Structure formats: structure tokens, C-alpha cells
Coordinates of C-alpha atoms in Angstrom, one line a residue:
M1034 CA -99.1 -55.8 -5.8
E1035 CA -96.5 -54.8 -2.8
A1036 CA -95.0 -57.3 -0.1
T1037 CA -95.6 -56.6 3.6
K1038 CA -92.4 -55.9 4.9
K1039 CA -91.2 -58.3 7.3
A1040 CA -91.7 -56.7 10.9
T1041 CA -87.8 -56.3 12.8
I1042 CA -86.9 -56.2 16.6
V1043 CA -87.0 -52.4 16.3
D1044 CA -90.8 -52.8 14.4
V1045 CA -92.2 -54.3 17.8
A1046 CA -89.5 -52.1 20.0
R1047 CA -90.7 -49.1 18.6
A1048 CA -94.9 -50.5 18.8
A1049 CA -94.4 -51.6 22.7
G1050 CA -92.8 -48.3 23.7
V1051 CA -89.2 -50.2 25.3
S1052 CA -85.7 -51.2 24.1
V1053 CA -84.8 -52.9 21.2
A1054 CA -83.1 -54.4 24.3
T1055 CA -85.9 -54.8 26.6
V1056 CA -87.7 -56.8 23.6
S1057 CA -84.6 -59.2 23.5
R1058 CA -84.6 -60.3 27.1
V1059 CA -88.3 -61.0 26.4
V1060 CA -87.5 -62.8 22.8
N1061 CA -85.1 -65.1 24.9
G1062 CA -85.9 -64.8 28.3
N1063 CA -82.7 -64.0 29.8
Y1064 CA -83.2 -61.6 32.9
P1065 CA -86.1 -60.3 34.4
V1066 CA -88.7 -57.9 32.8
K1067 CA -91.7 -56.5 35.0
S1068 CA -95.2 -57.9 33.9
E1069 CA -96.7 -55.1 32.8
T1070 CA -94.2 -54.6 29.7
R1071 CA -93.0 -58.4 29.3
D1072 CA -96.8 -58.3 28.5
R1073 CA -96.3 -54.9 25.7
V1074 CA -94.0 -56.6 24.2
Q1075 CA -96.2 -59.9 23.3
A1076 CA -98.9 -58.3 22.1
A1077 CA -96.4 -55.7 20.4
I1078 CA -95.2 -59.1 18.8
E1079 CA -98.3 -60.7 18.0
A1080 CA -99.5 -57.6 16.3
L1081 CA -96.8 -57.2 14.1
Q1082 CA -96.5 -61.2 13.5
Y1083 CA -93.1 -60.8 14.6
V1084 CA -90.8 -64.2 14.0
P1085 CA -87.6 -63.9 16.1
N1086 CA -83.9 -64.7 14.5
V1087 CA -82.7 -67.5 15.5
Q1088 CA -79.1 -67.1 14.6
A1089 CA -79.4 -63.0 16.0
R1090 CA -80.6 -65.2 18.6
E1091 CA -78.1 -68.0 19.0
L1092 CA -75.6 -65.7 18.5
N1093 CA -76.8 -63.5 21.4
M1094 CA -76.4 -66.3 23.5
Q1095 CA -73.7 -68.0 21.9
R1096 CA -75.0 -71.4 22.0
S1097 CA -77.4 -73.8 19.1
S1098 CA -81.2 -74.4 20.1
T1099 CA -80.2 -76.2 17.4
I1100 CA -79.2 -80.6 18.3
G1101 CA -77.9 -83.5 15.2
V1102 CA -78.5 -85.9 14.9
V1103 CA -77.1 -89.4 12.4
V1104 CA -79.3 -92.1 11.3
P1105 CA -78.8 -95.2 9.3
G1106 CA -81.6 -95.2 7.0
L1107 CA -84.6 -93.5 6.6
Y1108 CA -86.7 -97.2 5.3
N1109 CA -86.6 -99.1 8.7
M1110 CA -89.8 -97.8 11.0
F1111 CA -86.9 -98.6 13.5
F1112 CA -84.8 -95.1 13.5
A1113 CA -88.1 -93.0 12.5
E1114 CA -90.1 -94.3 17.0
V1115 CA -86.2 -93.4 17.5
I1116 CA -86.8 -90.0 16.4
D1117 CA -89.7 -89.4 17.2
G1118 CA -88.9 -90.3 20.8
I1119 CA -85.3 -87.4 20.4
E1120 CA -87.7 -84.8 18.8
K1121 CA -90.5 -84.9 21.3
A1122 CA -88.3 -84.5 24.1
V1123 CA -86.0 -81.9 23.1
R1124 CA -88.9 -79.6 22.0
K1125 CA -89.0 -79.7 25.5
E1126 CA -86.2 -77.8 26.4
G1127 CA -86.1 -75.5 23.2
F1128 CA -84.4 -77.5 21.3
T1129 CA -84.5 -78.4 17.1
L1130 CA -83.1 -81.3 14.8
L1131 CA -80.7 -81.1 11.5
L1132 CA -81.1 -84.5 11.5
N1133 CA -78.6 -86.6 8.6
C1134 CA -78.8 -90.3 6.9
A1135 CA -75.3 -92.3 6.3
Q1136 CA -76.8 -94.2 4.1
N1137 CA -75.7 -97.8 6.2
D1138 CA -71.8 -95.9 5.4
P1139 CA -69.1 -95.6 8.5
E1140 CA -67.6 -93.3 6.0
L1141 CA -70.7 -90.9 5.1
E1142 CA -71.0 -91.7 8.8
M1143 CA -68.1 -89.6 9.4
E1144 CA -69.7 -86.8 6.6
C1145 CA -73.2 -86.7 8.3
I1146 CA -71.1 -85.5 11.7
K1147 CA -68.5 -83.4 10.3
T1148 CA -71.4 -81.7 8.3
L1149 CA -73.0 -80.8 11.6
V1150 CA -70.2 -80.1 13.6
S1151 CA -69.3 -77.2 11.1
R1152 CA -73.4 -76.2 11.8
N1153 CA -72.5 -75.2 15.2
V1154 CA -75.0 -77.5 16.8
S1155 CA -75.1 -77.8 20.4
G1156 CA -74.9 -82.1 20.2
I1157 CA -75.3 -84.9 18.6
I1158 CA -76.5 -88.1 19.1
V1159 CA -75.6 -90.8 17.0
I1160 CA -78.0 -93.9 16.0
S1161 CA -76.5 -97.1 15.9
P1162 CA -72.8 -95.5 14.9
N1163 CA -70.5 -98.5 13.2
T1164 CA -67.1 -97.8 15.5
Q1165 CA -65.1 -99.8 14.1
G1166 CA -61.0 -99.3 13.5
M1167 CA -59.7 -95.7 12.5
R1168 CA -64.0 -94.6 12.8
E1169 CA -62.9 -95.0 16.9
T1170 CA -60.2 -92.5 16.2
F1171 CA -62.8 -89.9 14.4
Y1172 CA -64.8 -90.2 17.6
R1173 CA -62.4 -90.2 20.4
R1174 CA -61.6 -86.4 18.6
L1175 CA -65.2 -85.3 18.6
V1176 CA -66.3 -85.7 21.6
K1177 CA -63.7 -83.3 22.7
R1178 CA -65.3 -80.8 20.8
V1179 CA -69.3 -81.8 20.8
P1180 CA -71.2 -83.1 23.5
L1181 CA -72.1 -87.1 21.7
V1182 CA -74.2 -89.5 22.6
F1183 CA -74.5 -93.2 20.7
I1184 CA -77.7 -95.5 20.2
N1185 CA -77.3 -99.1 20.6
G1186 CA -73.1 -97.6 20.0
Y1187 CA -70.8 -100.4 21.7
R1188 CA -67.7 -99.5 22.2
R1189 CA -66.8 -97.5 25.2
I1190 CA -65.7 -94.6 23.8
P1191 CA -64.8 -93.1 26.7
N1192 CA -67.3 -88.7 27.8
V1193 CA -69.5 -91.1 25.1
S1194 CA -73.1 -91.0 26.6
Y1195 CA -74.4 -94.0 26.1
V1196 CA -78.0 -94.7 25.5
T1197 CA -78.9 -99.0 24.7
N1198 CA -80.9 -102.0 24.6
D1199 CA -78.5 -104.9 25.9
E1200 CA -79.1 -106.7 23.1
A1201 CA -76.7 -109.6 23.5
L1202 CA -79.1 -110.3 26.5
G1203 CA -81.8 -109.7 23.6
T1204 CA -80.6 -112.1 21.2
R1205 CA -79.9 -114.0 23.9
Q1206 CA -83.3 -114.3 25.3
A1207 CA -84.7 -115.2 21.7
L1208 CA -83.2 -117.9 20.6
E1209 CA -83.8 -119.6 24.5
Y1210 CA -87.2 -119.0 23.7
L1211 CA -86.5 -120.8 20.5
M1212 CA -85.5 -124.3 21.6
E1213 CA -87.2 -123.7 24.3
L1214 CA -89.4 -124.9 21.6
G1215 CA -87.4 -128.0 20.4
H1216 CA -85.6 -125.4 17.9
R1217 CA -82.2 -126.8 17.3
R1218 CA -81.3 -125.2 14.5
I1219 CA -81.2 -121.7 14.1
L1220 CA -81.0 -120.0 11.0
F1221 CA -80.0 -116.1 11.7
V1222 CA -79.8 -113.3 9.4
R1223 CA -77.9 -109.8 9.6
G1224 CA -77.2 -107.2 7.1
D1225 CA -73.2 -104.5 6.9
H1226 CA -72.4 -102.2 9.0
S1227 CA -73.4 -102.3 11.4
D1228 CA -72.0 -103.1 15.9
S1229 CA -76.0 -103.8 16.8
Y1230 CA -75.2 -107.6 14.3
T1231 CA -72.7 -108.1 15.4
I1232 CA -72.9 -107.9 18.7
K1233 CA -75.9 -109.9 18.0
E1234 CA -73.9 -112.5 15.4
E1235 CA -71.7 -113.0 18.8
A1236 CA -74.5 -113.6 20.8
Y1237 CA -75.8 -115.9 18.7
R1238 CA -72.0 -118.0 18.4
S1239 CA -71.9 -118.1 22.1
L1240 CA -75.1 -120.0 22.9
M1241 CA -74.7 -122.1 19.9
Q1242 CA -71.6 -123.2 21.2
E1243 CA -72.4 -123.4 23.8
K1244 CA -76.0 -125.8 23.4
K1245 CA -73.4 -127.1 20.2
C1246 CA -75.8 -126.8 17.7
F1247 CA -73.3 -123.7 15.9
H1248 CA -72.8 -125.2 12.0
E1249 CA -71.2 -122.0 10.6
E1250 CA -73.5 -121.7 7.3
D1251 CA -75.9 -120.8 9.5
I1252 CA -75.1 -117.4 9.4
V1253 CA -77.1 -114.9 6.6
D1254 CA -74.8 -111.9 5.8
I1255 CA -78.1 -110.0 2.9
G1256 CA -75.7 -106.9 3.0
E1257 CA -77.5 -103.8 3.4
G1258 CA -79.8 -103.9 7.0
N1259 CA -82.2 -101.3 7.0
S1260 CA -82.1 -99.8 2.9
I1261 CA -85.9 -100.7 1.0
E1262 CA -84.1 -103.5 -0.2
T1263 CA -83.8 -104.7 2.4
V1264 CA -86.7 -107.6 2.9
T1265 CA -86.4 -108.1 -0.6
A1266 CA -82.4 -109.4 -0.2
A1267 CA -83.8 -111.3 2.8
R1268 CA -86.3 -113.1 1.6
N1269 CA -84.0 -113.3 -1.9
R1270 CA -81.4 -114.6 0.4
L1271 CA -83.2 -117.7 2.4
Y1272 CA -85.2 -117.9 -0.3
D1273 CA -82.6 -120.1 -1.8
I1274 CA -81.4 -121.6 1.4
L1275 CA -84.5 -122.8 2.8
P1276 CA -84.8 -125.7 0.5
R1277 CA -81.3 -127.2 1.5
T1278 CA -80.9 -126.8 4.9
E1279 CA -82.0 -129.0 8.3
A1280 CA -83.4 -125.3 9.9
T1281 CA -86.7 -125.4 11.7
A1282 CA -86.8 -121.7 12.8
I1283 CA -85.1 -118.7 11.8
F1284 CA -83.8 -115.7 13.3
C1285 CA -83.3 -112.2 12.9
C1286 CA -80.8 -109.4 13.2
N1287 CA -84.8 -106.9 12.8
D1288 CA -87.7 -106.8 12.0
L1289 CA -87.7 -106.0 7.9
M1290 CA -85.7 -109.1 7.7
A1291 CA -88.1 -111.0 9.3
T1292 CA -90.2 -110.1 6.9
G1293 CA -88.7 -111.0 4.3
A1294 CA -88.1 -115.2 5.8
V1295 CA -92.1 -114.7 5.7
K1296 CA -92.2 -113.8 2.3
A1297 CA -88.9 -116.3 1.6
C1298 CA -90.9 -119.1 3.7
K1299 CA -94.0 -118.4 2.3
D1300 CA -92.6 -118.7 -1.9
R1301 CA -91.4 -122.4 -0.9
S1302 CA -94.8 -123.0 0.5
L1303 CA -93.8 -123.2 3.8
C1304 CA -96.1 -122.7 6.9
I1305 CA -95.3 -120.5 9.5
P1306 CA -95.1 -121.7 12.4
D1307 CA -95.3 -125.7 11.6
D1308 CA -92.0 -125.7 8.8
M1309 CA -90.6 -123.1 10.0
S1310 CA -90.8 -120.2 13.2
I1311 CA -89.3 -117.0 12.9
V1312 CA -88.6 -114.0 15.0
G1313 CA -87.5 -110.2 14.6
Y1314 CA -85.9 -108.1 16.5
D1315 CA -87.3 -104.7 17.3
N1316 CA -91.2 -104.6 17.4
I1317 CA -91.5 -102.2 14.2
T1318 CA -95.3 -101.5 13.6
L1319 CA -94.7 -104.0 10.6
A1320 CA -93.9 -106.4 12.4
S1321 CA -97.9 -106.8 13.6
L1322 CA -99.2 -105.5 10.5
I1323 CA -98.2 -109.1 7.9
E1324 CA -99.5 -111.8 8.4
P1325 CA -98.9 -114.1 10.0
E1326 CA -97.7 -111.2 13.0
I1327 CA -93.7 -111.5 13.2
T1328 CA -92.3 -112.8 16.8
T1329 CA -90.4 -109.8 18.2
M1330 CA -88.1 -108.5 21.2
D1331 CA -89.4 -105.1 21.7
Q1332 CA -86.7 -102.2 21.8
N1333 CA -88.9 -99.7 23.8
M1334 CA -88.1 -97.0 21.0
F1335 CA -89.2 -94.2 21.9
Q1336 CA -87.5 -94.0 25.6
L1337 CA -84.4 -95.0 23.2
G1338 CA -84.3 -92.3 21.9
S1339 CA -86.1 -90.3 24.2
N1340 CA -84.1 -90.9 27.4
A1341 CA -80.8 -90.0 24.6
A1342 CA -82.3 -86.1 24.6
V1343 CA -82.5 -86.3 28.1
V1344 CA -79.3 -87.2 28.4
L1345 CA -77.5 -85.0 25.7
V1346 CA -79.4 -82.3 27.0
E1347 CA -77.9 -82.4 30.2
M1348 CA -74.2 -82.3 28.3
I1349 CA -75.4 -79.7 26.4
H1350 CA -75.2 -78.0 30.7
G1351 CA -71.9 -79.4 31.9
G1352 CA -73.4 -82.9 33.1
K1353 CA -71.5 -85.3 32.5
S1354 CA -71.4 -88.7 30.4
K1355 CA -73.5 -92.2 31.3
R1356 CA -74.3 -95.0 30.4
I1357 CA -78.3 -95.8 30.5
T1358 CA -79.4 -99.9 29.4
L1359 CA -83.8 -100.6 28.6
E1360 CA -84.3 -104.3 28.6
N1361 CA -85.9 -106.1 26.5
T1362 CA -89.2 -107.3 26.2
L1363 CA -90.1 -110.7 24.0
I1364 CA -93.5 -109.8 21.9
V1365 CA -94.6 -113.6 21.2
R1366 CA -97.3 -113.5 17.5
D1367 CA -97.8 -116.3 15.4
S1368 CA -94.6 -116.7 13.6
T1369 CA -94.1 -118.8 16.4
G1370 CA -93.7 -122.3 17.7
P1371 CA -93.1 -125.6 18.2
R1372 CA -91.1 -128.2 16.6
A1373 CA -92.6 -130.4 14.4

């Protein structure tokens, strides 16, 4: 059987009785066309099932319709919900997403961005970037070439836009809530390679020292914080620590770690929250699905994504960089209670 020939813009022009330029104007919407002419062109497009060549259209418009997104990992539902917010917002503006995963590796993060730049994306959103050391210099050069938005990035770089939750304040609020319940020894569980974890640790150190409750051994680093192994890694580290700690509560930098903390407590036959209270961070769907449901800080993930997308589109069209800070909300569930 002979394959069906793909319709071209020339075929559409012939069927509609107009020039190729007129079809291009209808498809791109960049010049006015009489309504009756536009209707004939649209009818020909539908009849021939013509699909415009995106690359040719972008070349004609001298602007890419693609936005690049770099995410640390794909196993944390936090990132999935942020990306959902980005995608819905950019779709309204006629853009599509090109997603790259940095696998929690700062060097790979830069390679992902270079790949996006080579594909001529109109702008880039980096979720939870790692900007320490030489990477800050990399980003300073990058923003001179392409509009750039950080989601939950904290090292200020000129001309980069920021959309964040105040994670330092959110951490403090969660810890103060635990202290109101009577907890004074609180384990702090974090991962590697994220400015977000460092910000939270600084807030933890500051408050615990202020309250004269700080113990260096209460800081627990589990390694990868956003991988498929995060829950198990948190469970294993805490399983070893729980028998010898005097802590009565655990603060975790995300809900995957908090899920691991729940598993460790159960495996050590500790009752939650009677023997140990647990607080997570992000409010991903998983936090409300396990038993007990996890008390957590809601980061408004969808809004983080949609706000970042709106700001980036504004920058693509010539707007200036912005800084937007959203509010955290403490979601109290079954994993926290008064100190026994």
C-alpha cells in the first residue's frame, strides 16, 4: 500500500486559492488576513490535515516556541507538580516544554542547560538549582544569553528571576510548632547537592542555637535527596540512629525523607506520634497517603511553577527580572503530637 503523502503549505495554498504567504500569515497569526480568506485557509488545513512545520515557523518568526526546564530528579512528586504548573501556564502562551533531568548532579545540571541553549530555547527555568562555587559564574554568563528563572534558588545573581517559597521561614515555623508541642531534641534530616537543604539547615542551626537546644550530631545527611532510593536511604540512616538518640521529633527537608522516617520508626517499634513526632516538607500527595499521614509544610508547588512560567514569558517579551516569594502553610496531620 502506498503511504499517504504529507500535505505541505503549498498544497494548502492551492486548495484555498491563496498564496503561500497568506497561508503562513494565517498559521503564524503575525499579519492581518480577511476573515473570509482565513476561513478558506482553515478549511483547507482541516481537509488536508496539514500540520505546520514548527522549525520553519520558528525560523520565520525568529523566535523559538520552546521553553527549557531543568529538574534535579523525577522521583520526587514535588517536581512533577511544579512542572504541571509550568506546563499549563506556558501552553496558554503558545510555548511547549523541553525537559532535562540533572539527576541531582551539579555538573550534569550545567550540561543540561548547555543542551537547552544549543537547541535555541526561548528561556530556561531551573528548579532547585545548585549555584555554589564555579556554577554561580556559569549562571552569570548564561543569563546574558537567555532569560532565566530559578525556582527555589537562593544565591542572588543579577538579571535572574526568582520564584521561591521562604524555606528558611517555613523551616522555622515547623520547628517552632514542634517546640510548642514540647519537643527540644529534634533530628534534622537533609540530602546532598541542593541550596534548599542548606537554607533549611542554616535556619535549623540558628533556631536551635537560639533556644540552646543545638547538638551537631542531630544533623543527619542521607545523601541523595530526590532519587528513587531516598525513602530507603532515610529509613536506613534513621534506623541506625534511633536507638541511641534522645530526640523526640524529626524534621525532614522533604516528604520522601519523612516517609523514610516513618518506616524507620515503625521498624523500631516506635509509636508515631507518641514516641516520635515527624514533620516533612513540600506536601506532596504521598504525605497524605501513608499511615500515619505526615504533618508537612505546603510549598504551593503548582503556583511555584505557574508563577515562574509567567515571569519567564514576560522576560522573553522584554520584561525585567522579578523576585516573587510565596507563603508556606503548615499542614498538621497525624504524625505529630505532644512530647510524651
